[in-house]
Coordinates of C-alpha atoms and ligand atoms in Angstrom, one line a residue:
M25 CA 0.0 0.0 0.0
Q26 CA 1.5 3.3 -1.0
D27 CA 1.9 6.1 1.4
R28 CA -1.4 7.7 0.3
I29 CA -1.5 9.3 3.8
P30 CA 1.0 12.2 3.9
A31 CA 3.1 11.7 6.9
S32 CA 4.5 14.6 9.0
P33 CA 8.2 14.6 9.8
L34 CA 9.2 12.0 12.4
T35 CA 9.0 13.1 16.0
P36 CA 12.0 12.4 18.3
A37 CA 10.0 9.6 20.0
Q38 CA 9.4 8.0 16.6
K39 CA 13.0 8.3 15.7
R40 CA 14.0 6.5 18.9
R41 CA 11.5 3.7 18.6
L42 CA 12.3 3.3 14.9
K43 CA 16.1 2.9 15.4
W44 CA 16.2 -0.9 15.8
F45 CA 13.8 -1.3 12.9
R46 CA 15.8 0.8 10.5
D47 CA 19.1 -0.8 11.6
A48 CA 17.5 -4.3 11.2
R49 CA 16.5 -3.7 7.5
F50 CA 15.3 -7.3 6.9
G51 CA 12.4 -9.3 8.3
M52 CA 10.4 -12.5 7.7
F53 CA 6.7 -12.3 6.9
I54 CA 4.7 -15.5 7.6
H55 CA 1.3 -16.2 6.1
W56 CA -0.1 -19.4 7.7
G57 CA -3.7 -20.4 8.4
V58 CA -6.4 -22.9 7.6
Y59 CA -6.1 -21.6 4.0
S60 CA -2.7 -23.3 3.8
Q61 CA -4.5 -26.6 3.6
P62 CA -6.2 -26.3 0.1
A63 CA -3.2 -24.0 -0.9
R64 CA -5.3 -22.0 -3.3
G65 CA -4.5 -18.7 -1.8
E66 CA -5.5 -16.9 1.4
W67 CA -8.3 -15.2 -0.6
M68 CA -9.8 -18.5 -1.5
M69 CA -12.9 -18.0 0.6
H70 CA -13.7 -14.7 -1.1
R71 CA -12.5 -15.5 -4.6
E72 CA -14.4 -18.8 -4.7
G73 CA -17.5 -17.5 -2.9
I74 CA -17.2 -20.2 -0.3
P75 CA -20.0 -19.9 2.3
V76 CA -18.8 -19.3 5.9
A77 CA -20.2 -22.6 7.2
E78 CA -18.4 -24.6 4.4
Y79 CA -15.1 -22.7 4.9
E80 CA -15.3 -23.4 8.7
G81 CA -14.9 -27.1 7.9
L82 CA -11.2 -26.3 7.1
V83 CA -10.7 -25.4 10.7
D84 CA -11.4 -28.9 12.0
T85 CA -9.1 -30.7 9.6
W86 CA -6.1 -28.4 10.3
Q87 CA -3.3 -30.3 12.1
P88 CA -0.2 -28.2 12.4
G89 CA 3.0 -30.0 13.2
H90 CA 4.9 -29.3 16.5
D91 CA 7.8 -26.9 16.9
V92 CA 7.1 -25.4 13.5
A93 CA 7.4 -21.8 14.7
R94 CA 10.8 -22.5 16.1
N95 CA 11.9 -23.8 12.7
W96 CA 10.7 -20.6 11.0
A97 CA 12.6 -18.5 13.6
R98 CA 15.7 -20.6 13.1
L99 CA 15.5 -20.1 9.4
A100 CA 14.9 -16.4 9.8
R101 CA 18.0 -16.1 11.9
R102 CA 20.1 -18.1 9.5
A103 CA 18.8 -15.9 6.7
G104 CA 20.1 -12.7 8.4
M105 CA 16.6 -11.5 9.3
K106 CA 16.2 -9.6 12.5
Y107 CA 12.4 -9.7 13.1
M108 CA 9.3 -11.6 12.1
V109 CA 5.6 -10.7 11.4
F110 CA 3.0 -13.5 11.8
T111 CA -0.6 -13.6 10.7
T112 CA -2.6 -13.8 13.9
K113 CA -5.9 -13.4 12.0
H114 CA -6.2 -13.0 8.2
H115 CA -9.3 -11.9 6.3
D116 CA -10.9 -15.3 6.9
G117 CA -11.5 -14.4 10.5
F118 CA -9.9 -17.5 12.1
C119 CA -8.0 -16.3 15.2
L120 CA -4.8 -18.2 16.0
W121 CA -4.9 -17.4 19.7
D122 CA -7.4 -18.0 22.5
T123 CA -9.5 -14.9 22.0
D124 CA -12.5 -14.2 24.2
M125 CA -14.1 -12.3 21.3
T126 CA -15.0 -15.5 19.4
D127 CA -14.9 -19.3 19.7
Y128 CA -13.7 -19.3 16.1
N129 CA -10.1 -19.7 17.2
A130 CA -7.3 -22.2 17.1
V131 CA -7.5 -23.0 20.8
R132 CA -11.2 -23.9 21.0
R133 CA -11.3 -25.5 17.6
G134 CA -9.1 -27.5 15.2
P135 CA -5.5 -27.4 16.4
K136 CA -6.5 -26.6 20.0
R137 CA -3.2 -24.7 20.4
D138 CA -2.2 -21.1 21.0
L139 CA -0.3 -20.7 17.7
V140 CA 0.4 -17.1 18.4
G141 CA 1.9 -17.9 21.8
E142 CA 4.1 -20.6 20.1
Y143 CA 5.2 -18.1 17.5
V144 CA 6.1 -15.4 20.1
E145 CA 8.1 -17.9 22.2
A146 CA 10.0 -19.0 19.0
C147 CA 10.9 -15.4 18.1
R148 CA 12.3 -14.7 21.5
A149 CA 14.2 -18.0 21.7
E150 CA 16.0 -17.0 18.5
G151 CA 16.6 -13.4 19.5
L152 CA 14.2 -11.9 16.9
R153 CA 11.9 -9.0 17.3
V154 CA 8.2 -9.9 17.4
G155 CA 5.7 -8.6 14.9
L156 CA 2.0 -9.4 14.9
Y157 CA -0.1 -9.1 11.7
Y158 CA -3.8 -8.4 12.3
S159 CA -6.3 -8.1 9.4
L160 CA -9.0 -5.5 10.0
R161 CA -11.0 -7.0 7.2
D162 CA -13.0 -10.0 8.4
W163 CA -15.2 -12.2 6.2
H164 CA -16.3 -14.3 9.1
H165 CA -17.7 -11.7 11.5
P166 CA -21.4 -11.2 10.9
D167 CA -20.9 -7.4 10.8
G168 CA -17.6 -7.6 8.8
S169 CA -19.3 -6.2 5.7
T170 CA -22.5 -4.6 6.9
C171 CA -20.5 -2.3 9.2
V172 CA -20.3 0.1 6.2
T173 CA -24.0 0.8 6.2
D174 CA -25.3 -0.4 9.6
E175 CA -24.1 1.8 12.4
E176 CA -25.0 -0.6 15.2
G177 CA -23.2 -3.3 13.2
R178 CA -20.1 -1.0 12.9
R179 CA -20.1 -0.6 16.6
R180 CA -20.3 -4.3 17.2
F181 CA -17.5 -4.9 14.7
L182 CA -15.3 -2.2 16.1
D183 CA -15.8 -3.6 19.7
F184 CA -14.7 -7.0 18.3
T185 CA -11.7 -5.5 16.5
Q186 CA -10.5 -3.4 19.4
G187 CA -11.1 -6.4 21.7
C188 CA -8.9 -8.6 19.6
V189 CA -6.2 -6.0 19.3
R190 CA -6.2 -5.4 23.0
E191 CA -5.7 -9.1 23.7
L192 CA -2.8 -9.3 21.3
M193 CA -1.2 -6.3 22.9
S194 CA -1.6 -7.4 26.5
R195 CA -1.2 -11.2 26.6
Y196 CA 2.2 -11.9 25.0
G197 CA 4.7 -9.5 26.6
K198 CA 6.6 -7.0 24.6
I199 CA 5.4 -6.7 21.0
D200 CA 7.6 -4.8 18.6
I201 CA 5.4 -4.3 15.6
L202 CA 1.7 -4.2 15.0
W203 CA 1.2 -4.9 11.3
Y204 CA -2.4 -4.0 10.4
D205 CA -3.7 -5.2 7.1
G206 CA -6.8 -5.1 4.9
P207 CA -8.3 -1.9 6.1
G208 CA -11.5 -2.6 4.1
P209 CA -14.4 -2.4 4.0
L210 CA -14.4 0.8 6.2
S211 CA -12.5 3.4 4.3
T212 CA -11.4 6.1 6.7
P213 CA -9.4 6.2 10.0
E214 CA -12.5 7.8 11.5
A215 CA -14.7 4.9 10.6
W216 CA -12.2 2.5 12.1
E217 CA -11.6 4.7 15.2
S218 CA -7.9 4.2 14.4
E219 CA -6.8 7.1 16.5
K220 CA -8.5 5.7 19.6
M221 CA -7.5 2.1 18.8
N222 CA -3.8 3.0 18.2
G223 CA -3.8 5.1 21.4
M224 CA -4.9 2.0 23.3
V225 CA -2.1 0.0 21.6
R226 CA 0.6 2.6 22.5
D227 CA -0.6 2.7 26.1
L228 CA -0.2 -1.1 26.3
Q229 CA 3.0 -1.2 24.2
P230 CA 4.8 2.1 24.6
G231 CA 7.7 1.2 22.2
I232 CA 5.7 -0.5 19.5
L233 CA 5.8 0.3 15.8
I234 CA 2.5 0.6 13.9
N235 CA 2.3 0.4 10.1
N236 CA 0.1 2.7 8.0
R237 CA -2.6 0.2 7.3
S238 CA -5.1 1.4 9.9
L239 CA -5.3 4.4 7.5
L240 CA -3.1 6.6 9.7
P241 CA 0.5 7.2 8.8
E242 CA 1.8 6.0 12.1
D243 CA 5.4 4.8 12.0
F244 CA 6.1 3.4 8.6
G245 CA 4.8 3.0 5.1
T246 CA 4.2 -0.4 3.5
P247 CA 4.8 -0.6 -0.3
E248 CA 3.7 -4.0 -1.4
G249 CA 5.0 -6.0 -4.4
H250 CA 7.4 -3.2 -5.3
L251 CA 10.2 -1.3 -3.6
Q252 CA 9.2 2.3 -3.7
A253 CA 11.1 4.4 -1.1
A254 CA 8.9 6.7 1.0
P255 CA 9.6 10.4 1.1
E256 CA 13.0 11.3 2.7
G257 CA 12.9 10.8 6.4
R258 CA 9.8 8.5 6.4
A259 CA 10.5 4.9 7.4
W260 CA 9.2 2.3 4.9
E261 CA 9.1 -1.4 4.6
A262 CA 8.4 -3.2 1.3
C263 CA 6.6 -6.5 1.7
M264 CA 7.3 -9.1 -1.0
T265 CA 6.7 -12.7 -1.7
L266 CA 9.3 -15.3 -2.6
N267 CA 7.1 -17.0 -5.2
G268 CA 4.1 -14.8 -6.0
S269 CA 1.9 -16.3 -3.3
W270 CA 1.5 -15.1 0.3
C271 CA 0.3 -18.4 1.6
Y272 CA 1.6 -21.8 0.7
A273 CA 1.1 -22.7 -2.9
P274 CA 2.9 -25.5 -4.8
T275 CA 4.3 -23.2 -7.4
P276 CA 6.9 -24.5 -9.9
P277 CA 10.6 -23.7 -9.3
E278 CA 10.6 -21.0 -12.0
D279 CA 8.2 -18.9 -9.8
W280 CA 10.7 -18.6 -7.0
L281 CA 12.9 -15.5 -6.8
P282 CA 16.6 -16.2 -7.5
V283 CA 19.1 -15.3 -4.7
R284 CA 20.6 -12.4 -6.7
Q285 CA 17.1 -10.9 -7.1
I286 CA 16.6 -11.1 -3.3
L287 CA 19.9 -9.4 -2.8
R288 CA 19.0 -6.8 -5.3
M289 CA 15.9 -6.0 -3.2
L290 CA 18.0 -5.8 -0.1
N291 CA 20.3 -3.3 -1.9
T292 CA 17.3 -1.2 -2.9
V293 CA 16.1 -1.0 0.7
A294 CA 19.7 -0.2 2.0
A295 CA 20.1 2.5 -0.7
G296 CA 16.7 4.0 0.2
D297 CA 17.0 3.7 4.0
G298 CA 14.1 1.2 4.1
N299 CA 13.3 -2.4 5.1
L300 CA 12.4 -5.6 3.3
L301 CA 9.7 -7.9 4.8
L302 CA 10.1 -11.1 2.8
N303 CA 7.4 -13.7 3.0
I304 CA 7.3 -17.4 3.5
G305 CA 4.1 -19.4 3.2
P306 CA 4.6 -22.6 5.3
R307 CA 2.6 -25.7 4.3
A308 CA -0.5 -26.6 6.4
D309 CA 1.7 -28.7 8.7
G310 CA 4.0 -25.8 9.3
S311 CA 6.9 -27.2 7.3
I312 CA 8.7 -24.7 5.0
P313 CA 9.1 -25.5 1.2
E314 CA 12.6 -26.7 0.7
I315 CA 13.2 -24.2 -2.1
A316 CA 12.4 -21.3 0.3
V317 CA 14.9 -22.8 2.8
D318 CA 17.6 -23.0 0.1
R319 CA 17.0 -19.4 -1.1
L320 CA 17.0 -17.9 2.4
E321 CA 20.0 -19.9 3.7
A322 CA 22.0 -18.6 0.7
V323 CA 21.0 -15.1 1.4
G324 CA 22.0 -15.5 5.0
E325 CA 25.4 -16.9 4.0
W326 CA 26.0 -14.0 1.7
L327 CA 25.0 -11.5 4.4
G328 CA 27.4 -13.3 6.7
K329 CA 30.1 -12.0 4.4
Y330 CA 28.7 -8.6 3.2
G331 CA 26.0 -7.7 5.8
E332 CA 27.9 -4.5 6.8
A333 CA 26.5 -3.0 3.5
L334 CA 23.0 -3.7 4.6
Y335 CA 22.5 -3.4 8.3
G336 CA 22.7 -0.2 10.4
P337 CA 22.1 3.5 9.7
A338 CA 22.4 4.4 6.0
D339 CA 22.4 7.5 3.9
R340 CA 20.1 7.5 0.9
V341 CA 21.9 7.0 -2.3
E342 CA 21.4 9.9 -4.7
K343 CA 19.9 8.9 -8.0
G344 CA 23.1 9.5 -10.0
L345 CA 25.0 6.9 -7.8
S346 CA 22.3 4.3 -7.5
W347 CA 23.4 2.0 -10.2
S348 CA 26.3 1.4 -12.6
N349 CA 26.8 -1.2 -15.3
I350 CA 28.4 -3.6 -12.9
G351 CA 26.4 -3.2 -9.7
Y352 CA 24.4 -1.1 -7.2
W353 CA 25.4 1.3 -4.5
S354 CA 24.5 1.8 -0.9
L355 CA 26.0 4.5 1.3
K356 CA 27.0 5.2 4.9
G357 CA 28.6 8.6 5.3
R358 CA 32.0 8.5 3.7
T359 CA 31.7 4.8 2.7
G360 CA 30.2 3.6 -0.4
Y361 CA 29.3 -0.1 -1.0
L362 CA 29.2 -1.4 -4.6
W363 CA 27.0 -4.5 -4.6
M364 CA 28.4 -6.2 -7.8
L365 CA 25.1 -7.9 -8.7
R366 CA 24.7 -6.6 -12.3
G367 CA 26.0 -8.5 -15.3
G368 CA 29.0 -10.8 -15.0
W369 CA 32.3 -10.4 -13.1
P370 CA 34.2 -7.6 -15.0
G371 CA 37.7 -8.4 -13.6
P372 CA 40.7 -8.2 -13.8
T373 CA 40.4 -4.5 -14.4
F374 CA 37.5 -2.1 -14.7
G375 CA 36.6 1.5 -14.2
I376 CA 34.1 3.0 -11.8
G377 CA 32.8 6.3 -13.3
G378 CA 30.5 9.0 -12.0
L379 CA 33.1 9.9 -9.3
R380 CA 34.1 13.5 -8.8
V381 CA 37.7 13.7 -8.1
P382 CA 38.5 17.3 -6.8
G383 CA 40.6 19.5 -9.1
K384 CA 40.1 17.6 -12.3
R385 CA 37.5 17.7 -15.1
Q386 CA 34.2 16.7 -13.5
P387 CA 31.5 14.6 -15.2
E388 CA 27.9 15.7 -14.7
G389 CA 26.5 14.2 -11.6
G390 CA 29.8 13.0 -10.1
L391 CA 30.5 12.6 -6.5
G392 CA 32.2 15.5 -4.7
A393 CA 34.7 13.2 -3.1
K394 CA 38.2 11.7 -3.6
V395 CA 38.4 7.9 -3.3
E396 CA 41.0 7.0 -0.7
R397 CA 40.7 3.2 -0.4
V398 CA 39.0 0.3 -2.1
T399 CA 38.7 -3.2 -0.5
F400 CA 36.7 -6.4 -0.8
L401 CA 34.1 -6.0 2.0
D402 CA 34.3 -9.6 3.1
T403 CA 38.1 -10.0 3.4
G404 CA 39.3 -6.4 3.7
K405 CA 41.8 -7.1 0.9
E406 CA 43.0 -3.9 -0.6
I407 CA 42.3 -3.3 -4.3
E408 CA 44.8 -1.2 -6.3
F409 CA 43.3 1.6 -8.4
D410 CA 44.3 4.6 -10.6
S411 CA 42.5 7.9 -10.1
E412 CA 41.5 9.6 -13.4
P413 CA 39.2 12.5 -14.1
G414 CA 35.8 11.4 -12.9
R415 CA 36.7 7.8 -12.4
I416 CA 38.9 5.3 -10.7
V417 CA 40.3 2.2 -12.6
L418 CA 40.6 -0.9 -10.4
K419 CA 43.5 -3.2 -11.2
G420 CA 44.9 -6.6 -10.3
L421 CA 41.5 -8.1 -9.6
P422 CA 40.9 -11.9 -9.7
K423 CA 40.0 -13.2 -13.1
R424 CA 37.1 -15.2 -11.6
C425 CA 34.4 -13.8 -9.4
P426 CA 35.4 -14.2 -5.8
D427 CA 31.8 -14.7 -4.6
P428 CA 30.6 -18.3 -5.1
I429 CA 27.3 -17.7 -3.4
A430 CA 25.6 -15.1 -5.6
H431 CA 28.4 -14.2 -8.1
G432 CA 28.3 -10.7 -6.6
P433 CA 30.9 -9.5 -4.1
V434 CA 30.6 -6.1 -2.4
L435 CA 33.4 -3.5 -2.8
K436 CA 33.9 -1.1 0.0
I437 CA 34.9 2.3 -1.3
E438 CA 36.1 4.8 1.2
F439 CA 35.9 8.5 0.2
G440 CA 37.9 11.4 1.6
N441 CA 34.8 13.2 2.6
N442 CA 31.1 12.8 2.3
P443 CA 30.3 12.0 -1.3
K444 CA 27.4 14.0 -2.7
R445 CA 26.0 15.0 -6.0
Q446 CA 27.4 18.2 -7.3
Ligands
FHN524 O1 -5.2 -9.1 1.1 C1 -3.9 -9.1 1.8 C2 -3.1 -10.3 1.2 O2 -3.8 -11.5 1.4 C3 -1.7 -10.3 2.0 O3 -1.9 -10.6 3.3 C4 -1.1 -8.9 1.8 C5 0.3 -8.9 2.5 O4 0.7 -7.6 2.6 N1 -1.9 -7.9 2.3 C6 -3.2 -7.8 1.7 C7 -3.1 -7.3 0.3 O5 -2.5 -6.0 0.4

């Protein structure tokens, strides 16, 4: 969802509570529910016009495996992810915790387990921050659609919604992110009483981050399916799938993002001072598709070598620097990182243009900085280079790409002062 709601500059309190999030950069999204059984999409109930009573049958056949949340958290950690966001209730209305607001929940029916509690414990056991996804849209609640025209129905539905959110914010200890979704069918923050609801949330969870999907800007924007940086200063988190489906779907291998494409997305969020929330859709039993494990483990191995280019405070890369013919930049003060994920390995020698070297002919859009040192980020090995007007020419590079994981090493380029567009 784009930042349709203009956000005012961050307050000091927002900057403080956003620090861990912006440094973390990378999180795991998990879509898992009764809809993971038929594996025809989490919108199946709506898209196939399945009557509520028929859909409810899925609840009683759902048999999640044990320790599954811990496996997700272990994979997230191995992938270099720092937080997770889990679907506590999707649009189908089935609550994965023991809510007092409805018996349509995973403790009183079907699994007879507090799946939210298991997830929260798993996050903490693996040292990950805890995000809870809650869908405001609800196709099961009797007032979930009539709330638009029936004022008494809206009141009942808001009481249900606020009751569920209150439980999630008060039964599981410290929660780091409240990730609202599906703000339909009500279309304004006033209709949702978002100000009042989020005030209650912040009273219960003073340090929590709230996304923009209760139709108020709150703490961060949520571009979906694309990586559109929010306006300067505004925190943003792009949510993406690995294979085009949020919940489990047996898609063919060609549907799954290649590792280099995932790393390219991570570069984009690093260069734009944003976050990537990358989704897995576990099977109904909670197991993770092996291809997802492979992809995320490779990303984690790569971040183990080059993570400095991703994590932590970053400066936004100005347009002129954002890409080159051989890779993509990210920037932290005087240090540029060239993620060499474009094309093939150009060694043993190649130039890096668009650099403004003081005192010599300057190309349009160059950087106002002198390059002082170039190294391979993973090993620290120095790379020789010649400085020429507007460019440096690297020399003595290996003939073969030194990165076997994604054929894309990162060069660390240290400038004499803060590089900036002239
Ligand atoms: O309708 C949902 C969809 O099923 C999925 O949960 C995504 C994830 O961001 N959110 C909504 C579509 O924007």
